[in-house]
Amino acid sequence: MESGYVTTPFGRRPMSLGMLASQQLAETIEPGMKRSKWKLFRAICEARPALGVTDRALTVLDALLTFYPDDEISEEKGLIVFPSNAQLSLRARGMTPATLRRHLAVLVEAGLILRKDSPNGKRYARRDRAGAIGEAFGFSVAPLLARAVEIESLADQAVADRELLRVTRERLTVCRRDISKLIAAALEEGVSGNWEGISAMFRALLARIPRVATAEDLAPLLDEMGLLRAEIVNMLERRIKAKKIDANESQIEHHKQNSNPDSLYELEPSFETKQGEKAAADNDPNAGPSDERRLKQQKPSGGRSNRVGGAADPGAGPGLKSFPLGLVLQACPSIPDYGPGGSIGNWRDLMSAAVVVRSMLGVSPSAYEEACSGMGPENAATVIACILERGGHINSPGGYLRDLTRRTERGEFAIGPMLMALVRANGPTARHAS
């Protein structure tokens, strides 16, 4: 500050510790520090909620800064502006004197300006013979310069938070659209599954979206919607895979029945080779190539188990996608205690912990192997972690796991709703890296 001593307000306005702290802060300006007043003002506008000022108060601050003679605020140029209330009201868009005083008080309380009142409360400056200002009474903008780094940091954080909110809203909108249309496609295609329950879960998530939301409010909802979308995609991919396998089997059968469509022998009635017939044909010097071909065609073609390519049973190994490990650990906070060294850092650690928990819960090795085959090892370990978390509600973990495996192979079980229920039971989710 220019004065170098404490100043108190004129008249009946009381002095406060906040004013004293602002004056002390204003004396800590680093030598040679400068800031563009309009860039600093824009930063204050960005950080307005964090600074606790209103938009009308910013209108008054804007008007005050127009009275500062230079574009850059610095101690060398002075830090006091001394407009009259009439001039300040004109530059504040015609604000009434009472409203003007109220918002000036808001700026003082927020620590953005200081009052330096004259003995009679008037605002003026004393100049020397050369016309330079020797002493001025009015409003000091020294706190703006002293808090410039803090204000710029708050503005950057406000911009980052706004961008995060925008991105989160966009992702939530896309996720809502995806879930809605995927459910509609599943119902139209007649895909088996508890679509009524999934739709009810989706509606419940939509009902939890607040009208005025922050990024922190939307983050857990986005996580749960992403989990629900992943589960729906899993169910639809199982249906697509089953259709592809059925189509492959049909093509293989069609290929075997029409492997030689130009052969005349397929038009003749088939008959079994009698004992010794092939030997007779081999010994008959008059047997031609056509007879050998006919004997080869009379060999058994084999059943469905000998099809070319060995098409797999659509119920075996559905190839489900695993969920983010961080989300699994959020839903099942008890499982890390059984990992190597009492922690879980990757999927290998989780699967090792699942083997320990499987034995502890009395789940047989065969039941766990069937789960790994039917769900995939990552998902089987996830289910074991969920069973551990819900241990008090499950009488027979082994039978429960076998039942879930069978239901998974039939496309009737989804891991996502189980995980989401545990996430909600264990408190709000944070953002997770997969």
GROMACS .gro file of N, CA and C in nm, residues 199-323:
model
  375
  199SER      N    1  -3.471  -5.187  -1.788
  199SER     CA    2  -3.537  -5.059  -1.817
  199SER      C    3  -3.573  -4.986  -1.688
  200ALA      N    4  -3.617  -5.063  -1.587
  200ALA     CA    5  -3.650  -5.001  -1.459
  200ALA      C    6  -3.524  -4.942  -1.393
  201MET      N    7  -3.413  -5.014  -1.405
  201MET     CA    8  -3.287  -4.963  -1.351
  201MET      C    9  -3.244  -4.835  -1.424
  202PHE      N   10  -3.263  -4.832  -1.555
  202PHE     CA   11  -3.229  -4.715  -1.634
  202PHE      C   12  -3.314  -4.595  -1.593
  203ARG      N   13  -3.444  -4.618  -1.574
  203ARG     CA   14  -3.532  -4.509  -1.532
  203ARG      C   15  -3.494  -4.456  -1.393
  204ALA      N   16  -3.452  -4.548  -1.305
  204ALA     CA   17  -3.411  -4.506  -1.171
  204ALA      C   18  -3.286  -4.418  -1.178
  205LEU      N   19  -3.193  -4.452  -1.267
  205LEU     CA   20  -3.073  -4.370  -1.283
  205LEU      C   21  -3.109  -4.232  -1.338
  206LEU      N   22  -3.201  -4.227  -1.433
  206LEU     CA   23  -3.242  -4.098  -1.490
  206LEU      C   24  -3.308  -4.011  -1.384
  207ALA      N   25  -3.385  -4.074  -1.294
  207ALA     CA   26  -3.454  -3.996  -1.191
  207ALA      C   27  -3.357  -3.936  -1.091
  208ARG      N   28  -3.236  -3.990  -1.080
  208ARG     CA   29  -3.137  -3.939  -0.985
  208ARG      C   30  -3.055  -3.822  -1.040
  209ILE      N   31  -3.073  -3.786  -1.167
  209ILE     CA   32  -2.998  -3.674  -1.224
  209ILE      C   33  -3.057  -3.543  -1.174
  210PRO      N   34  -2.982  -3.464  -1.099
  210PRO     CA   35  -3.038  -3.336  -1.049
  210PRO      C   36  -3.056  -3.235  -1.161
  211ARG      N   37  -3.147  -3.141  -1.139
  211ARG     CA   38  -3.174  -3.041  -1.241
  211ARG      C   39  -3.054  -2.947  -1.258
  212VAL      N   40  -2.994  -2.909  -1.148
  212VAL     CA   41  -2.871  -2.828  -1.152
  212VAL      C   42  -2.761  -2.914  -1.091
  213ALA      N   43  -2.675  -2.968  -1.175
  213ALA     CA   44  -2.576  -3.066  -1.130
  213ALA      C   45  -2.435  -3.016  -1.152
  214THR      N   46  -2.347  -3.060  -1.066
  214THR     CA   47  -2.204  -3.036  -1.083
  214THR      C   48  -2.140  -3.161  -1.141
  215ALA      N   49  -2.013  -3.149  -1.178
  215ALA     CA   50  -1.942  -3.266  -1.231
  215ALA      C   51  -1.933  -3.375  -1.125
  216GLU      N   52  -1.919  -3.336  -0.997
  216GLU     CA   53  -1.914  -3.435  -0.890
  216GLU      C   54  -2.046  -3.508  -0.874
  217ASP      N   55  -2.159  -3.440  -0.901
  217ASP     CA   56  -2.290  -3.505  -0.894
  217ASP      C   57  -2.308  -3.605  -1.008
  218LEU      N   58  -2.257  -3.570  -1.126
  218LEU     CA   59  -2.282  -3.652  -1.245
  218LEU      C   60  -2.183  -3.767  -1.258
  219ALA      N   61  -2.064  -3.756  -1.196
  219ALA     CA   62  -1.961  -3.858  -1.215
  219ALA      C   63  -2.008  -3.998  -1.173
  220PRO      N   64  -2.066  -4.017  -1.052
  220PRO     CA   65  -2.110  -4.153  -1.017
  220PRO      C   66  -2.223  -4.203  -1.105
  221LEU      N   67  -2.312  -4.113  -1.147
  221LEU     CA   68  -2.421  -4.154  -1.236
  221LEU      C   69  -2.365  -4.198  -1.371
  222LEU      N   70  -2.264  -4.127  -1.421
  222LEU     CA   71  -2.202  -4.166  -1.548
  222LEU      C   72  -2.135  -4.303  -1.535
  223ASP      N   73  -2.070  -4.328  -1.421
  223ASP     CA   74  -2.007  -4.459  -1.400
  223ASP      C   75  -2.111  -4.570  -1.402
  224GLU      N   76  -2.223  -4.550  -1.333
  224GLU     CA   77  -2.326  -4.654  -1.326
  224GLU      C   78  -2.393  -4.673  -1.462
  225MET      N   79  -2.417  -4.563  -1.534
  225MET     CA   80  -2.476  -4.577  -1.667
  225MET      C   81  -2.379  -4.645  -1.763
  226GLY      N   82  -2.251  -4.614  -1.752
  226GLY     CA   83  -2.152  -4.683  -1.836
  226GLY      C   84  -2.147  -4.830  -1.807
  227LEU      N   85  -2.161  -4.866  -1.680
  227LEU     CA   86  -2.163  -5.008  -1.643
  227LEU      C   87  -2.287  -5.077  -1.699
  228LEU      N   88  -2.402  -5.008  -1.690
  228LEU     CA   89  -2.525  -5.065  -1.745
  228LEU      C   90  -2.515  -5.080  -1.896
  229ARG      N   91  -2.458  -4.981  -1.964
  229ARG     CA   92  -2.442  -4.991  -2.109
  229ARG      C   93  -2.350  -5.107  -2.146
  230ALA      N   94  -2.240  -5.124  -2.071
  230ALA     CA   95  -2.149  -5.234  -2.100
  230ALA      C   96  -2.219  -5.369  -2.082
  231GLU      N   97  -2.305  -5.380  -1.982
  231GLU     CA   98  -2.376  -5.506  -1.960
  231GLU      C   99  -2.474  -5.534  -2.073
  232ILE      N  100  -2.543  -5.429  -2.120
  232ILE     CA  101  -2.637  -5.447  -2.231
  232ILE      C  102  -2.562  -5.489  -2.357
  233VAL      N  103  -2.447  -5.426  -2.383
  233VAL     CA  104  -2.366  -5.463  -2.499
  233VAL      C  105  -2.319  -5.607  -2.487
  234ASN      N  106  -2.283  -5.650  -2.367
  234ASN     CA  107  -2.244  -5.790  -2.346
  234ASN      C  108  -2.356  -5.885  -2.385
  235MET      N  109  -2.476  -5.854  -2.341
  235MET     CA  110  -2.591  -5.940  -2.371
  235MET      C  111  -2.618  -5.945  -2.520
  236LEU      N  112  -2.609  -5.830  -2.587
  236LEU     CA  113  -2.634  -5.828  -2.731
  236LEU      C  114  -2.522  -5.899  -2.808
  237GLU      N  115  -2.397  -5.885  -2.760
  237GLU     CA  116  -2.286  -5.953  -2.828
  237GLU      C  117  -2.299  -6.105  -2.814
  238ARG      N  118  -2.350  -6.151  -2.700
  238ARG     CA  119  -2.373  -6.295  -2.686
  238ARG      C  120  -2.475  -6.344  -2.789
  239ARG      N  121  -2.579  -6.262  -2.810
  239ARG     CA  122  -2.680  -6.299  -2.910
  239ARG      C  123  -2.620  -6.301  -3.050
  240ILE      N  124  -2.536  -6.200  -3.081
  240ILE     CA  125  -2.473  -6.196  -3.213
  240ILE      C  126  -2.382  -6.316  -3.232
  241LYS      N  127  -2.306  -6.352  -3.127
  241LYS     CA  128  -2.216  -6.466  -3.136
  241LYS      C  129  -2.292  -6.595  -3.157
  242ALA      N  130  -2.404  -6.609  -3.085
  242ALA     CA  131  -2.485  -6.729  -3.102
  242ALA      C  132  -2.540  -6.739  -3.244
  243LYS      N  133  -2.580  -6.624  -3.300
  243LYS     CA  134  -2.632  -6.625  -3.438
  243LYS      C  135  -2.522  -6.662  -3.537
  244LYS      N  136  -2.400  -6.611  -3.513
  244LYS     CA  137  -2.289  -6.643  -3.603
  244LYS      C  138  -2.257  -6.792  -3.598
  245ILE      N  139  -2.258  -6.849  -3.477
  245ILE     CA  140  -2.229  -6.992  -3.464
  245ILE      C  141  -2.335  -7.075  -3.534
  246ASP      N  142  -2.464  -7.037  -3.516
  246ASP     CA  143  -2.572  -7.109  -3.584
  246ASP      C  144  -2.557  -7.098  -3.736
  247ALA      N  145  -2.519  -6.978  -3.782
  247ALA     CA  146  -2.502  -6.959  -3.927
  247ALA      C  147  -2.385  -7.041  -3.979
  248ASN      N  148  -2.275  -7.047  -3.901
  248ASN     CA  149  -2.160  -7.126  -3.942
  248ASN      C  150  -2.195  -7.274  -3.950
  249GLU      N  151  -2.271  -7.323  -3.852
  249GLU     CA  152  -2.309  -7.464  -3.854
  249GLU      C  153  -2.397  -7.493  -3.974
  250SER      N  154  -2.488  -7.400  -4.006
  250SER     CA  155  -2.575  -7.419  -4.121
  250SER      C  156  -2.494  -7.421  -4.250
  251GLN      N  157  -2.395  -7.332  -4.261
  251GLN     CA  158  -2.313  -7.329  -4.381
  251GLN      C  159  -2.227  -7.454  -4.394
  252ILE      N  160  -2.175  -7.502  -4.280
  252ILE     CA  161  -2.094  -7.624  -4.284
  252ILE      C  162  -2.178  -7.743  -4.331
  253GLU      N  163  -2.301  -7.755  -4.276
  253GLU     CA  164  -2.390  -7.864  -4.316
  253GLU      C  165  -2.424  -7.852  -4.463
  254HIS      N  166  -2.454  -7.729  -4.507
  254HIS     CA  167  -2.487  -7.708  -4.648
  254HIS      C  168  -2.368  -7.742  -4.736
  255HIS      N  169  -2.247  -7.709  -4.692
  255HIS     CA  170  -2.128  -7.737  -4.770
  255HIS      C  171  -2.106  -7.887  -4.783
  256LYS      N  172  -2.130  -7.962  -4.673
  256LYS     CA  173  -2.107  -8.106  -4.679
  256LYS      C  174  -2.208  -8.174  -4.770
  257GLN      N  175  -2.333  -8.125  -4.773
  257GLN     CA  176  -2.435  -8.188  -4.855
  257GLN      C  177  -2.418  -8.154  -5.002
  258ASN      N  178  -2.348  -8.044  -5.031
  258ASN     CA  179  -2.336  -8.001  -5.171
  258ASN      C  180  -2.192  -7.991  -5.213
  259SER      N  181  -2.104  -8.074  -5.153
  259SER     CA  182  -1.962  -8.063  -5.184
  259SER      C  183  -1.932  -8.106  -5.326
  260ASN      N  184  -2.015  -8.189  -5.389
  260ASN     CA  185  -1.992  -8.232  -5.527
  260ASN      C  186  -2.125  -8.228  -5.602
  261PRO      N  187  -2.176  -8.111  -5.630
  261PRO     CA  188  -2.310  -8.102  -5.688
  261PRO      C  189  -2.321  -8.158  -5.829
  262ASP      N  190  -2.210  -8.175  -5.900
  262ASP     CA  191  -2.217  -8.225  -6.038
  262ASP      C  192  -2.209  -8.377  -6.045
  263SER      N  193  -2.192  -8.442  -5.931
  263SER     CA  194  -2.176  -8.587  -5.934
  263SER      C  195  -2.310  -8.656  -5.964
  264LEU      N  196  -2.307  -8.752  -6.054
  264LEU     CA  197  -2.428  -8.827  -6.088
  264LEU      C  198  -2.466  -8.925  -5.979
  265TYR      N  199  -2.370  -8.961  -5.896
  265TYR     CA  200  -2.397  -9.065  -5.796
  265TYR      C  201  -2.484  -9.012  -5.683
  266GLU      N  202  -2.494  -8.880  -5.664
  266GLU     CA  203  -2.582  -8.827  -5.562
  266GLU      C  204  -2.727  -8.841  -5.603
  267LEU      N  205  -2.752  -8.865  -5.732
  267LEU     CA  206  -2.889  -8.888  -5.779
  267LEU      C  207  -2.931  -9.034  -5.765
  268GLU      N  208  -2.835  -9.123  -5.736
  268GLU     CA  209  -2.866  -9.264  -5.722
  268GLU      C  210  -2.898  -9.296  -5.577
  269PRO      N  211  -2.979  -9.398  -5.550
  269PRO     CA  212  -3.007  -9.437  -5.412
  269PRO      C  213  -2.882  -9.491  -5.347
  270SER      N  214  -2.862  -9.451  -5.219
  270SER     CA  215  -2.744  -9.498  -5.148
  270SER      C  216  -2.768  -9.640  -5.097
  271PHE      N  217  -2.660  -9.715  -5.077
  271PHE     CA  218  -2.670  -9.850  -5.023
  271PHE      C  219  -2.546  -9.879  -4.944
  272GLU      N  220  -2.556  -9.971  -4.846
  272GLU     CA  221  -2.444 -10.006  -4.761
  272GLU      C  222  -2.353 -10.103  -4.833
  273THR      N  223  -2.224 -10.093  -4.805
  273THR     CA  224  -2.127 -10.182  -4.865
  273THR      C  225  -2.136 -10.319  -4.798
  274LYS      N  226  -2.163 -10.422  -4.876
  274LYS     CA  227  -2.171 -10.557  -4.821
  274LYS      C  228  -2.032 -10.610  -4.793
  275GLN      N  229  -2.029 -10.708  -4.700
  275GLN     CA  230  -1.901 -10.762  -4.660
  275GLN      C  231  -1.832 -10.826  -4.779
  276GLY      N  232  -1.708 -10.787  -4.802
  276GLY     CA  233  -1.628 -10.843  -4.910
  276GLY      C  234  -1.647 -10.774  -5.042
  277GLU      N  235  -1.742 -10.678  -5.048
  277GLU     CA  236  -1.768 -10.613  -5.176
  277GLU      C  237  -1.650 -10.529  -5.222
  278LYS      N  238  -1.591 -10.454  -5.123
  278LYS     CA  239  -1.479 -10.369  -5.162
  278LYS      C  240  -1.361 -10.454  -5.206
  279ALA      N  241  -1.339 -10.566  -5.137
  279ALA     CA  242  -1.229 -10.654  -5.176
  279ALA      C  243  -1.251 -10.709  -5.315
  280ALA      N  244  -1.379 -10.742  -5.344
  280ALA     CA  245  -1.409 -10.793  -5.479
  280ALA      C  246  -1.384 -10.687  -5.584
  281ALA      N  247  -1.422 -10.567  -5.548
  281ALA     CA  248  -1.400 -10.459  -5.644
  281ALA      C  249  -1.254 -10.434  -5.667
  282ASP      N  250  -1.176 -10.448  -5.559
  282ASP     CA  251  -1.033 -10.427  -5.575
  282ASP      C  252  -0.971 -10.536  -5.661
  283ASN      N  253  -1.026 -10.659  -5.652
  283ASN     CA  254  -0.969 -10.771  -5.727
  283ASN      C  255  -1.025 -10.781  -5.868
  284ASP      N  256  -1.133 -10.706  -5.892
  284ASP     CA  257  -1.195 -10.713  -6.024
  284ASP      C  258  -1.116 -10.627  -6.121
  285PRO      N  259  -1.058 -10.690  -6.222
  285PRO     CA  260  -0.979 -10.610  -6.317
  285PRO      C  261  -1.063 -10.517  -6.400
  286ASN      N  262  -1.198 -10.539  -6.403
  286ASN     CA  263  -1.284 -10.454  -6.486
  286ASN      C  264  -1.340 -10.334  -6.408
  287ALA      N  265  -1.303 -10.329  -6.276
  287ALA     CA  266  -1.354 -10.217  -6.196
  287ALA      C  267  -1.283 -10.089  -6.236
  288GLY      N  268  -1.361  -9.988  -6.272
  288GLY     CA  269  -1.303  -9.862  -6.318
  288GLY      C  270  -1.299  -9.759  -6.207
  289PRO      N  271  -1.250  -9.642  -6.244
  289PRO     CA  272  -1.240  -9.532  -6.146
  289PRO      C  273  -1.376  -9.494  -6.088
  290SER      N  274  -1.482  -9.507  -6.170
  290SER     CA  275  -1.613  -9.468  -6.120
  290SER      C  276  -1.658  -9.560  -6.009
  291ASP      N  277  -1.621  -9.691  -6.017
  291ASP     CA  278  -1.659  -9.784  -5.910
  291ASP      C  279  -1.588  -9.749  -5.780
  292GLU      N  280  -1.459  -9.712  -5.789
  292GLU     CA  281  -1.386  -9.674  -5.669
  292GLU      C  282  -1.449  -9.549  -5.606
  293ARG      N  283  -1.488  -9.453  -5.692
  293ARG     CA  284  -1.549  -9.331  -5.641
  293ARG      C  285  -1.680  -9.364  -5.571
  294ARG      N  286  -1.759  -9.460  -5.627
  294ARG     CA  287  -1.885  -9.494  -5.566
  294ARG      C  288  -1.864  -9.562  -5.432
  295LEU      N  289  -1.761  -9.647  -5.419
  295LEU     CA  290  -1.731  -9.712  -5.292
  295LEU      C  291  -1.691  -9.609  -5.187
  296LYS      N  292  -1.615  -9.506  -5.228
  296LYS     CA  293  -1.576  -9.401  -5.133
  296LYS      C  294  -1.697  -9.323  -5.085
  297GLN      N  295  -1.796  -9.302  -5.176
  297GLN     CA  296  -1.915  -9.227  -5.138
  297GLN      C  297  -2.004  -9.307  -5.045
  298GLN      N  298  -1.987  -9.437  -5.038
  298GLN     CA  299  -2.069  -9.520  -4.954
  298GLN      C  300  -2.018  -9.524  -4.810
  299LYS      N  301  -1.900  -9.459  -4.778
  299LYS     CA  302  -1.847  -9.458  -4.642
  299LYS      C  303  -1.934  -9.366  -4.556
  300PRO      N  304  -1.950  -9.400  -4.428
  300PRO     CA  305  -2.032  -9.315  -4.340
  300PRO      C  306  -1.976  -9.175  -4.335
  301SER      N  307  -2.067  -9.078  -4.335
  301SER     CA  308  -2.024  -8.938  -4.334
  301SER      C  309  -1.999  -8.885  -4.195
  302GLY      N  310  -2.046  -8.957  -4.091
  302GLY     CA  311  -2.023  -8.913  -3.954
  302GLY      C  312  -2.132  -8.819  -3.906
  303GLY      N  313  -2.139  -8.802  -3.775
  303GLY     CA  314  -2.242  -8.719  -3.714
  303GLY      C  315  -2.200  -8.574  -3.707
  304ARG      N  316  -2.281  -8.496  -3.631
  304ARG     CA  317  -2.257  -8.353  -3.619
  304ARG      C  318  -2.128  -8.323  -3.545
  305SER      N  319  -2.083  -8.418  -3.461
  305SER     CA  320  -1.962  -8.392  -3.384
  305SER      C  321  -1.837  -8.391  -3.470
  306ASN      N  322  -1.845  -8.442  -3.594
  306ASN     CA  323  -1.728  -8.448  -3.681
  306ASN      C  324  -1.731  -8.341  -3.790
  307ARG      N  325  -1.805  -8.234  -3.765
  307ARG     CA  326  -1.814  -8.133  -3.869
  307ARG      C  327  -1.681  -8.064  -3.891
  308VAL      N  328  -1.664  -8.018  -4.015
  308VAL     CA  329  -1.540  -7.949  -4.049
  308VAL      C  330  -1.535  -7.820  -3.970
  309GLY      N  331  -1.420  -7.792  -3.912
  309GLY     CA  332  -1.402  -7.667  -3.840
  309GLY      C  333  -1.432  -7.677  -3.694
  310GLY      N  334  -1.501  -7.782  -3.647
  310GLY     CA  335  -1.526  -7.800  -3.506
  310GLY      C  336  -1.599  -7.682  -3.445
  311ALA      N  337  -1.717  -7.645  -3.496
  311ALA     CA  338  -1.791  -7.531  -3.443
  311ALA      C  339  -1.825  -7.552  -3.298
  312ALA      N  340  -1.806  -7.445  -3.216
  312ALA     CA  341  -1.825  -7.459  -3.072
  312ALA      C  342  -1.971  -7.443  -3.035
  313ASP      N  343  -2.006  -7.500  -2.921
  313ASP     CA  344  -2.138  -7.486  -2.865
  313ASP      C  345  -2.159  -7.342  -2.823
  314PRO      N  346  -2.270  -7.280  -2.864
  314PRO     CA  347  -2.287  -7.139  -2.830
  314PRO      C  348  -2.296  -7.115  -2.682
  315GLY      N  349  -2.325  -7.213  -2.602
  315GLY     CA  350  -2.333  -7.192  -2.458
  315GLY      C  351  -2.200  -7.195  -2.391
  316ALA      N  352  -2.095  -7.245  -2.457
  316ALA     CA  353  -1.965  -7.262  -2.392
  316ALA      C  354  -1.878  -7.140  -2.414
  317GLY      N  355  -1.829  -7.082  -2.303
  317GLY     CA  356  -1.734  -6.970  -2.313
  317GLY      C  357  -1.790  -6.852  -2.387
  318PRO      N  358  -1.891  -6.779  -2.332
  318PRO     CA  359  -1.954  -6.670  -2.405
  318PRO      C  360  -1.863  -6.554  -2.436
  319GLY      N  361  -1.744  -6.547  -2.373
  319GLY     CA  362  -1.650  -6.439  -2.403
  319GLY      C  363  -1.698  -6.304  -2.355
  320LEU      N  364  -1.749  -6.298  -2.230
  320LEU     CA  365  -1.798  -6.174  -2.175
  320LEU      C  366  -1.685  -6.074  -2.155
  321LYS      N  367  -1.715  -5.947  -2.170
  321LYS     CA  368  -1.617  -5.844  -2.141
  321LYS      C  369  -1.608  -5.823  -1.991
  322SER      N  370  -1.486  -5.803  -1.941
  322SER     CA  371  -1.469  -5.776  -1.799
  322SER      C  372  -1.488  -5.628  -1.775
  323PHE      N  373  -1.527  -5.594  -1.651
  323PHE     CA  374  -1.549  -5.457  -1.613
  323PHE      C  375  -1.420  -5.395  -1.560
   0.00000   0.00000   0.00000
